[in-house]
Every structure is written in C-alpha cells, then in structure tokens.
PDB file of C-alpha atoms and ligand atoms in Angstrom:
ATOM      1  CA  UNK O   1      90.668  67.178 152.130  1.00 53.00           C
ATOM      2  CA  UNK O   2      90.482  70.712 151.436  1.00 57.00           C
ATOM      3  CA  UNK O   3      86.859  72.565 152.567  1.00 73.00           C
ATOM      4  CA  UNK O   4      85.393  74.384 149.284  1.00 88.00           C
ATOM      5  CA  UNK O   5      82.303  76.018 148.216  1.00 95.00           C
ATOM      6  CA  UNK O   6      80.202  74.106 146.731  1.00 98.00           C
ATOM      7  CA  UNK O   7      78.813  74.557 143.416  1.00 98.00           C
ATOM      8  CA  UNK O   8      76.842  72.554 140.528  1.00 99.00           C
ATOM      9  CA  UNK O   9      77.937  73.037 137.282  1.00 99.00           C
ATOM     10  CA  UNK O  10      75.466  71.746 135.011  1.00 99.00           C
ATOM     11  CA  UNK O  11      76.255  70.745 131.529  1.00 99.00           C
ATOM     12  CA  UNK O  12      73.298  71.237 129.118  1.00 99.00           C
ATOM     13  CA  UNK O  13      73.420  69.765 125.551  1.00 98.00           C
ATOM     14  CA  UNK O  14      72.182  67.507 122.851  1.00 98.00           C
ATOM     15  CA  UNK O  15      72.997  63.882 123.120  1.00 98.00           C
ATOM     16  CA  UNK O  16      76.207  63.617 122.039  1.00 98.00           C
ATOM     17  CA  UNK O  17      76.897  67.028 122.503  1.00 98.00           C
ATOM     18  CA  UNK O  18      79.840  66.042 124.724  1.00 98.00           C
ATOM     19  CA  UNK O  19      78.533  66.889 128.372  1.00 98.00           C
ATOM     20  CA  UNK O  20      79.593  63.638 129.902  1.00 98.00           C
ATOM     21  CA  UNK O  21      82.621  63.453 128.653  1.00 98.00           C
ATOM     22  CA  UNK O  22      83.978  66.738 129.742  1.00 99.00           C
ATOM     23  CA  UNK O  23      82.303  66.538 132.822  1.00 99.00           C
ATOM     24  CA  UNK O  24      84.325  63.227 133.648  1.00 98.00           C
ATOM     25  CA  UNK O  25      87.391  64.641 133.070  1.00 98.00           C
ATOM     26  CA  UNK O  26      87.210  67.917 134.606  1.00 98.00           C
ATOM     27  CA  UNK O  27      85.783  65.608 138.211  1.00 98.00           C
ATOM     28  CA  UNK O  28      89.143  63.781 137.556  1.00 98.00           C
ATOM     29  CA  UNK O  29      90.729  67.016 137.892  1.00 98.00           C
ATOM     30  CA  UNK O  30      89.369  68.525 140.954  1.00 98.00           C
ATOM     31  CA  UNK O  31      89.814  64.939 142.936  1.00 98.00           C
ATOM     32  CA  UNK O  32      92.767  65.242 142.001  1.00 97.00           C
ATOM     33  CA  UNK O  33      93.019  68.586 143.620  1.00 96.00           C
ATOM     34  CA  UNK O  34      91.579  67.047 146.871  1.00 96.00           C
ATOM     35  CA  UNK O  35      87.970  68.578 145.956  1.00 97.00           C
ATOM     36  CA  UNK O  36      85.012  66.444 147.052  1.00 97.00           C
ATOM     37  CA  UNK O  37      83.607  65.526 144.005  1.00 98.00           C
ATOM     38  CA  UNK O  38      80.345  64.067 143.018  1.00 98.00           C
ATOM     39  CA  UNK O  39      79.427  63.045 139.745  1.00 98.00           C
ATOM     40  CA  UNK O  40      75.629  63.334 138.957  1.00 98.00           C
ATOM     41  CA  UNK O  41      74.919  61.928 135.420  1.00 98.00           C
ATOM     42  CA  UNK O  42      71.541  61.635 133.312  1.00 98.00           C
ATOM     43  CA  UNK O  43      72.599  57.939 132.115  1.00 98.00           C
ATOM     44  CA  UNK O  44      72.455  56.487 135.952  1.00 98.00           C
ATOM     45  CA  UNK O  45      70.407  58.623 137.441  1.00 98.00           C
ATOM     46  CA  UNK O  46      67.917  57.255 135.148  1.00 98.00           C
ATOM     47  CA  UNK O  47      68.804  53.901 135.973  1.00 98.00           C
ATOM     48  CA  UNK O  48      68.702  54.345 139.899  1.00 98.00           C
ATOM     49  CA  UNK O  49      67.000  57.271 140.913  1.00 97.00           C
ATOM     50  CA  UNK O  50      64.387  57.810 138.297  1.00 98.00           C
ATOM     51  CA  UNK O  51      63.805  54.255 136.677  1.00 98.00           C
ATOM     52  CA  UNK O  52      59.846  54.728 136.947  1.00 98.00           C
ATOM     53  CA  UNK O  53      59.861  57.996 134.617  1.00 98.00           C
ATOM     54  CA  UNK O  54      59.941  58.070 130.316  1.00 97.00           C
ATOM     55  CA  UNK O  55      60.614  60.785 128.396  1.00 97.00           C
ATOM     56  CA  UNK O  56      57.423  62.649 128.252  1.00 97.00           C
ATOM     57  CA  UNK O  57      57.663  66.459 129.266  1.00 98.00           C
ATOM     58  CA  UNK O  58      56.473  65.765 132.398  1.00 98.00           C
ATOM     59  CA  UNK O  59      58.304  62.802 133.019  1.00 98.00           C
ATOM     60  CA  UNK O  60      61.878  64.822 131.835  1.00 98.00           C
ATOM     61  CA  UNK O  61      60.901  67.673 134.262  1.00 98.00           C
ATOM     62  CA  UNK O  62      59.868  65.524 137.439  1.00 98.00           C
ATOM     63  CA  UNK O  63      63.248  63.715 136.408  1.00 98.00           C
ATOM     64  CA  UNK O  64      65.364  67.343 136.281  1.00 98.00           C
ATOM     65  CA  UNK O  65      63.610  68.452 139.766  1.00 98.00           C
ATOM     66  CA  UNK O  66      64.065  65.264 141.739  1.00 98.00           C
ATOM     67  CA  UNK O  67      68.003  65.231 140.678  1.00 98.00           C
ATOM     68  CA  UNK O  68      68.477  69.116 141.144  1.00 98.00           C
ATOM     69  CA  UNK O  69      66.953  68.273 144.820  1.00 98.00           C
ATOM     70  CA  UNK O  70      70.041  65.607 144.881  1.00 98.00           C
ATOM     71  CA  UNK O  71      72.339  68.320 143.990  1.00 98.00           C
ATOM     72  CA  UNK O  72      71.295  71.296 146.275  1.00 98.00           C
ATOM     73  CA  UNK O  73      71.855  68.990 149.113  1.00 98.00           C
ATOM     74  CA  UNK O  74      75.475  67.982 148.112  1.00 98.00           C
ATOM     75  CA  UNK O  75      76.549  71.766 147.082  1.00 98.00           C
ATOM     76  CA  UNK O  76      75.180  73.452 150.235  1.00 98.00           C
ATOM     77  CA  UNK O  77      77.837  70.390 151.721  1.00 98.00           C
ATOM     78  CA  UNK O  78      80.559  71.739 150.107  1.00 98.00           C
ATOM     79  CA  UNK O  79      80.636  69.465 147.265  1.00 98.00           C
ATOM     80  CA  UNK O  80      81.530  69.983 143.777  1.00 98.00           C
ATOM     81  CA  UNK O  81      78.968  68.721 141.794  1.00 99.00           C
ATOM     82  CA  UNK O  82      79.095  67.705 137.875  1.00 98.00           C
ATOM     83  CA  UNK O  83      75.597  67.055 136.321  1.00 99.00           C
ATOM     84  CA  UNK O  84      75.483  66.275 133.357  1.00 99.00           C
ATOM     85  CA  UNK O  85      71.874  66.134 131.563  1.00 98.00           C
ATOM     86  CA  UNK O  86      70.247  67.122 128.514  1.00 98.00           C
ATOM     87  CA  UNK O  87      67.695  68.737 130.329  1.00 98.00           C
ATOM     88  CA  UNK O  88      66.292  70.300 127.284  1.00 98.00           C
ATOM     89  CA  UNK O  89      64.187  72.722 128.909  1.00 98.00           C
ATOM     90  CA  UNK O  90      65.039  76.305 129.674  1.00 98.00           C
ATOM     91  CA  UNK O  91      62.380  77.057 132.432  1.00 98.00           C
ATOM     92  CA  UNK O  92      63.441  74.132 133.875  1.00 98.00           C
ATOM     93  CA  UNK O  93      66.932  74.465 134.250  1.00 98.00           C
ATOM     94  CA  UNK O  94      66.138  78.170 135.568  1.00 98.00           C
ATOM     95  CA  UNK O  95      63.952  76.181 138.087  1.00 98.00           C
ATOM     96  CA  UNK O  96      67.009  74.469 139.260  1.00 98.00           C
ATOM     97  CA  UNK O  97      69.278  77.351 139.139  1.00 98.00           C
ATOM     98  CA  UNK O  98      67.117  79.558 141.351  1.00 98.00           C
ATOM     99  CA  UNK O  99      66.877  76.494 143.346  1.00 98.00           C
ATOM    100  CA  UNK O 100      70.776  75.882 144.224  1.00 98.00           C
ATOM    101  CA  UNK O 101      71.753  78.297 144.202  1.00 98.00           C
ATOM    102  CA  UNK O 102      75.780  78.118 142.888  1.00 98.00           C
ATOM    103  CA  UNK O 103      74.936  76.949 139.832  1.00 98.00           C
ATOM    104  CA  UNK O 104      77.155  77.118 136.779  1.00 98.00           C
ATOM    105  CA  UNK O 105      75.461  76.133 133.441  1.00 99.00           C
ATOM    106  CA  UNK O 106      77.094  75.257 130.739  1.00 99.00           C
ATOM    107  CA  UNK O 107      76.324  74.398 127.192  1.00 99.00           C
ATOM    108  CA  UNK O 108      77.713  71.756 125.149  1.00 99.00           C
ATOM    109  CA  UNK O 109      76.866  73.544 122.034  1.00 98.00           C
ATOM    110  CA  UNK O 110      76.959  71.233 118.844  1.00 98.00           C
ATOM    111  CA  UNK O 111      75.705  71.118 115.426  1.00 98.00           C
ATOM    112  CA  UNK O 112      73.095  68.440 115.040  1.00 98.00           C
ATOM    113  CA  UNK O 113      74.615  66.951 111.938  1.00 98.00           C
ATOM    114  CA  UNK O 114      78.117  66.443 114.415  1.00 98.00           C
ATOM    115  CA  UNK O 115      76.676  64.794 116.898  1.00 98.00           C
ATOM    116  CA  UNK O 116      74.035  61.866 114.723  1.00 98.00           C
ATOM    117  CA  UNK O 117      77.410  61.205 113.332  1.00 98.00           C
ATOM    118  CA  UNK O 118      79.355  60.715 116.972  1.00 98.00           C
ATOM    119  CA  UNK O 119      76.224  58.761 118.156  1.00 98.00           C
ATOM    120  CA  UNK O 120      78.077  57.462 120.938  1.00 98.00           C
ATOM    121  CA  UNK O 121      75.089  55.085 121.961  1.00 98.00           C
ATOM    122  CA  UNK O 122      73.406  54.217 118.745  1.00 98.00           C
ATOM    123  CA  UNK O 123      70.294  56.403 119.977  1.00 98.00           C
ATOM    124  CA  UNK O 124      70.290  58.462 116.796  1.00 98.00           C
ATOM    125  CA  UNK O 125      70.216  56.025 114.623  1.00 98.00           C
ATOM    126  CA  UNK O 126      67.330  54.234 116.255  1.00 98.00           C
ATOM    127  CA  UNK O 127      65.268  57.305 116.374  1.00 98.00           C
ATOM    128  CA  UNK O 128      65.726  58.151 113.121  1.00 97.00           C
ATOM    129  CA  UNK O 129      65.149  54.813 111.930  1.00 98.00           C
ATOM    130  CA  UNK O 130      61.766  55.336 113.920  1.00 97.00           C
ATOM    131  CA  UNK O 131      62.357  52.789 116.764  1.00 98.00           C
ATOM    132  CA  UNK O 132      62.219  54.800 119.311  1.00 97.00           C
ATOM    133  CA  UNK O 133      60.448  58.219 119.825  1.00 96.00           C
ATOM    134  CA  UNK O 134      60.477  61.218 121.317  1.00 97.00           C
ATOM    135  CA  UNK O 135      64.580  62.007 121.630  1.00 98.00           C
ATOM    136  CA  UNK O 136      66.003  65.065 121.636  1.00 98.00           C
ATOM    137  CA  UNK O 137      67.055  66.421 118.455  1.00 98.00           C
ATOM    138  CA  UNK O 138      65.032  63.689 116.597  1.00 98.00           C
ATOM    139  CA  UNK O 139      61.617  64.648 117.290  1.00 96.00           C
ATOM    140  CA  UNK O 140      61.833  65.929 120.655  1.00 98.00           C
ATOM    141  CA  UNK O 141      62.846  69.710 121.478  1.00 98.00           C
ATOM    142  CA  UNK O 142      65.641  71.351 122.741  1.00 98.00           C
ATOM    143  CA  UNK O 143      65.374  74.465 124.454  1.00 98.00           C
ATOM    144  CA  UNK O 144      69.083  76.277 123.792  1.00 98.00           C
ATOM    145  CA  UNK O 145      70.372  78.328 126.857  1.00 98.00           C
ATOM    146  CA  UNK O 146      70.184  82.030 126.645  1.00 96.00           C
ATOM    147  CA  UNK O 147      72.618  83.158 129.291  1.00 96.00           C
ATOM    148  CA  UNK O 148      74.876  80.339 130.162  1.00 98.00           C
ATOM    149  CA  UNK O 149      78.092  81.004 132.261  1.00 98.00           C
ATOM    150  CA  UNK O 150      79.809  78.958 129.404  1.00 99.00           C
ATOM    151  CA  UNK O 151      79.550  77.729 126.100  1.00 99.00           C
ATOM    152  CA  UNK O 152      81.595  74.776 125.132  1.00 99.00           C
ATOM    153  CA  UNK O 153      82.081  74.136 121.331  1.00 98.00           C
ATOM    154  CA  UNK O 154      82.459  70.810 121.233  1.00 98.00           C
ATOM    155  CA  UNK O 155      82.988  70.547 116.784  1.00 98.00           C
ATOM    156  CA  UNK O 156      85.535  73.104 117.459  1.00 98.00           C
ATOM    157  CA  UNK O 157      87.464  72.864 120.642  1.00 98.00           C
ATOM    158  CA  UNK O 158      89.107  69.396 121.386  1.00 98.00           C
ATOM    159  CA  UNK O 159      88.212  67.750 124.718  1.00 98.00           C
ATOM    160  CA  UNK O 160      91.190  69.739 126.606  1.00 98.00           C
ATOM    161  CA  UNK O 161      90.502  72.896 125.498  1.00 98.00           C
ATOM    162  CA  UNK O 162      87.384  72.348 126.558  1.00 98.00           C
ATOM    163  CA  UNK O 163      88.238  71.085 129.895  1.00 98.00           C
ATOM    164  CA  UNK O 164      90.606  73.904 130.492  1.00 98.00           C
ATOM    165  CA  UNK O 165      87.360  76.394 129.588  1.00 98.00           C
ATOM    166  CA  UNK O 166      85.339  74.786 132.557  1.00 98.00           C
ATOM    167  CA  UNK O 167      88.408  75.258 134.713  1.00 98.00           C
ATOM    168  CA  UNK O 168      89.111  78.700 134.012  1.00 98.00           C
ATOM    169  CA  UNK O 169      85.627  79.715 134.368  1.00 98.00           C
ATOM    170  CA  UNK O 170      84.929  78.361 137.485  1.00 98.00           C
ATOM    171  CA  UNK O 171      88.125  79.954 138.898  1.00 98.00           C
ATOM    172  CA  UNK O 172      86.859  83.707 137.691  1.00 98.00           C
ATOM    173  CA  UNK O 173      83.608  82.427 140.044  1.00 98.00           C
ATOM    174  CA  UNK O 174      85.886  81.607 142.789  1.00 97.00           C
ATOM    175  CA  UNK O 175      84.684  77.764 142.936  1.00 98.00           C
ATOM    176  CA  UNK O 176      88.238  77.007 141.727  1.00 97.00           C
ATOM    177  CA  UNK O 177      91.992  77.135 142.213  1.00 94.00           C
ATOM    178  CA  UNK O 178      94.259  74.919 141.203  1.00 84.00           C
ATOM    179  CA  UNK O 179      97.295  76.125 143.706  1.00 70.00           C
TER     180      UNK O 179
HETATM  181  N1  ATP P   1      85.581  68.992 122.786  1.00 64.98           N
HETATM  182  C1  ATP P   1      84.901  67.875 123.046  1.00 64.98           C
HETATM  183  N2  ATP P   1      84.242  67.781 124.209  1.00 64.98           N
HETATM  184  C2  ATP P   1      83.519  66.681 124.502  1.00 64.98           C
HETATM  185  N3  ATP P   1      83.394  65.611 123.695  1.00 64.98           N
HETATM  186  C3  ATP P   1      84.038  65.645 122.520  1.00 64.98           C
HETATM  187  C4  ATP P   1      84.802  66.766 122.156  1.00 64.98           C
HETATM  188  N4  ATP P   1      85.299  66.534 120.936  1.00 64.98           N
HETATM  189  C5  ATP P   1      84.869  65.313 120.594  1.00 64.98           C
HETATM  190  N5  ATP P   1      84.109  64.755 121.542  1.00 64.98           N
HETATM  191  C6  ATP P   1      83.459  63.425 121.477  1.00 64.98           C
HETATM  192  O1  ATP P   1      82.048  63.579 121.449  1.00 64.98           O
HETATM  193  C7  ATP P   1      81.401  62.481 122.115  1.00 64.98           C
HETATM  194  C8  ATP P   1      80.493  63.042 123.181  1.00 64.98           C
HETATM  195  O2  ATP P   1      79.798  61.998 123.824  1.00 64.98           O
HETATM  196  P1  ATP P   1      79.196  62.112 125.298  1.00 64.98           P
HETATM  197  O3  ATP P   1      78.765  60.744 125.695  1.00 64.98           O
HETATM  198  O4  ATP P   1      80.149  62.837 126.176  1.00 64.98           O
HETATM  199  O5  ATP P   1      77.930  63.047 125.036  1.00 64.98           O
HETATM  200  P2  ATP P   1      76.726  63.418 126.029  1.00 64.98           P
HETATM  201  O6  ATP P   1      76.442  64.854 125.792  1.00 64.98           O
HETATM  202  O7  ATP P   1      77.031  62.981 127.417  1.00 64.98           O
HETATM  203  O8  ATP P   1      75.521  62.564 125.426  1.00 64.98           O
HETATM  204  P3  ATP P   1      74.233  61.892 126.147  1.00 64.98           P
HETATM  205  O9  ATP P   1      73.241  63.003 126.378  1.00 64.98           O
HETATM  206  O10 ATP P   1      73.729  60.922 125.137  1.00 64.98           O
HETATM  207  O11 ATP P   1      74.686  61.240 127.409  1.00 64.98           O
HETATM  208  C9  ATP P   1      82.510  61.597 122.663  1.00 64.98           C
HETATM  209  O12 ATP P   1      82.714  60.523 121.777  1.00 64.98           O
HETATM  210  C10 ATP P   1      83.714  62.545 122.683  1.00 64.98           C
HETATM  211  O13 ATP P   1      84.932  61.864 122.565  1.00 64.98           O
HETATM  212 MG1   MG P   2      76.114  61.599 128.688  1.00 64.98          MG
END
C-alpha cells in the first residue's frame, strides 16, 4: 500500500442527488489504485454512529460535526475519505472544512423535479404524501454551496463522466494519480 495524503472529499446534495453513488464508485477506484480508502456515508452513519439524533437543525448539525470529527482523524492518517451527506447547511459544511483541513466539496447539483422522480428510497414520496416531515427538499432547506471545488451535474452527466470529474479534480489538487 502506497502512503498518500489524505483528503475528504465531501459530496453535498439533495437526496437523490447522486452523492452516494458516485462516491462508491470513485472509492472502488482508488482501492483499486492501492489508496486506503474509507467510505463515510450519511445512511450508516446514522444507523451506527448517530442513531440517538432526528432531523431537527440541531440534531443535522451535531450529526455533521460528530462525523467530520470521524473524518479529520482518518485524513490526517493518510486516508482517502468519501463522505457522502446531504448536509444541507452551508455554515456547517464551512465548519467542517476549516476543521480538516483537505477538504474537497463537491456538489451533486440536481433539479428537484429529477431527483422526486429517481426517489431511490421512497423518501419523497412519503414526505410529500405528508408521512414524514422535515426532509430536505420537501419541507426542509437546502443551503446550495457557493464555492465548491466541483459541481457534479448529475441530470446531465452520466455516472462516469461524473466519476471521471471527481478524478480529475482531485489530481489538479494533488490528492490523486492514477500512474
Ligand atoms: N451522473 C450520475 N451520478 C450519480 N447518480 C446518477 C447519475 N445519473 C443517474 N444517477 C442515479 O441517481 C440516483 C442517485 O441516488 P443516490 O442514492 O446515489 O443519491 P444520494 O444523493 O446518495 O441520496 P441520499 O441523500 O438519499 O442518500 C441513482 O439511482 C443513480 O443511478
Ligand atoms: Mg446516499
């Protein structure tokens, strides 16, 4: 195993906006490389870090701080870290960018509209049916980025392309090469 700088790029997006699934393939990528990879993802973190917090704004910050704790520990190791969160607030994520530092955020940017009609998990449908509140998108906010170091267009771009964008990017940083 090859010793690397390590970074956290941090996908940012609406639900269904794509971050997990680009994030997955791209950490297929650099193991493949011989990159130590860890994947950090809203779904399970939720499930085994954070299990005692909702989705209240204080409950979806303390959840963003004690993960970007998790990953300024594993990129000061030398570990490339995806995590992948809504994390729909900007002074938030700036929180966590001042905080570790190499930090690479990128946007899943996608219309509304596309993603209620991916709705991967059904989650759209129940919040606009009312059954559940508070969701991003729905009748929750979400702060957009203003500076990110990417922004992914996932209507436009297919899942490669998209891939390849991360890639590239983090290469121009110097996090990646692919030699
Ligand atoms: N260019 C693309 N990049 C990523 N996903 C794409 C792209 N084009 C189409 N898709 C599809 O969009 C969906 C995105 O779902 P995904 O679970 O990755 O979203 P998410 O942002 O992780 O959502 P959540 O916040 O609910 O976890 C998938 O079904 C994926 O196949
Ligand atoms: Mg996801």
């Amino acid at each position: 195993m090859k010793e690397h700088k390590g970074f956290t790029a941090w996908f940012t997006g609406l639900p269904c906006s794509g971050k997990t699934t680009v994030a997955d393939r791209v950490a297929e990528i650099l193991k493949e490389k011989g990159y130590k990879v860890e994947r950090l993802d809203g779904d399970i973190v939720r499930k085994e870090l954070t299990s005692d917090l909702g989705f209240s704004k204080k409950d979806r910050d303390e959840n963003i701080k004690r993960v970007t704790f998790v990953a300024k520990l594993l990129t000061r190791n030398g570990v490339a870290v995806l995590a992948t969160f809504v994390s729909p607030y900007k002074e938030r994520r700036d929180k966590s960018r001042k905080e570790i530092g190499d930090f690479i955020e990128i946007y899943t940017r996608c219309p509304i509209e596309v993603c209620m009609k991916r709705d991967v998990k059904g989650m759209y449908k129940k919040a606009l049916a009312g059954e559940i509140s508070g969701f991003t998108g729905v009748d929750d906010p979400y702060e957009e980025p203003t500076n990110p170091e990417l922004i992914l267009d996932t209507d436009k771009e297919t899942l490669e392309e998209s891939v390849q964008k991360v890639l590239e990017k983090l290469r121009e940083l110097g996090y990646y090469e692919d030699d």
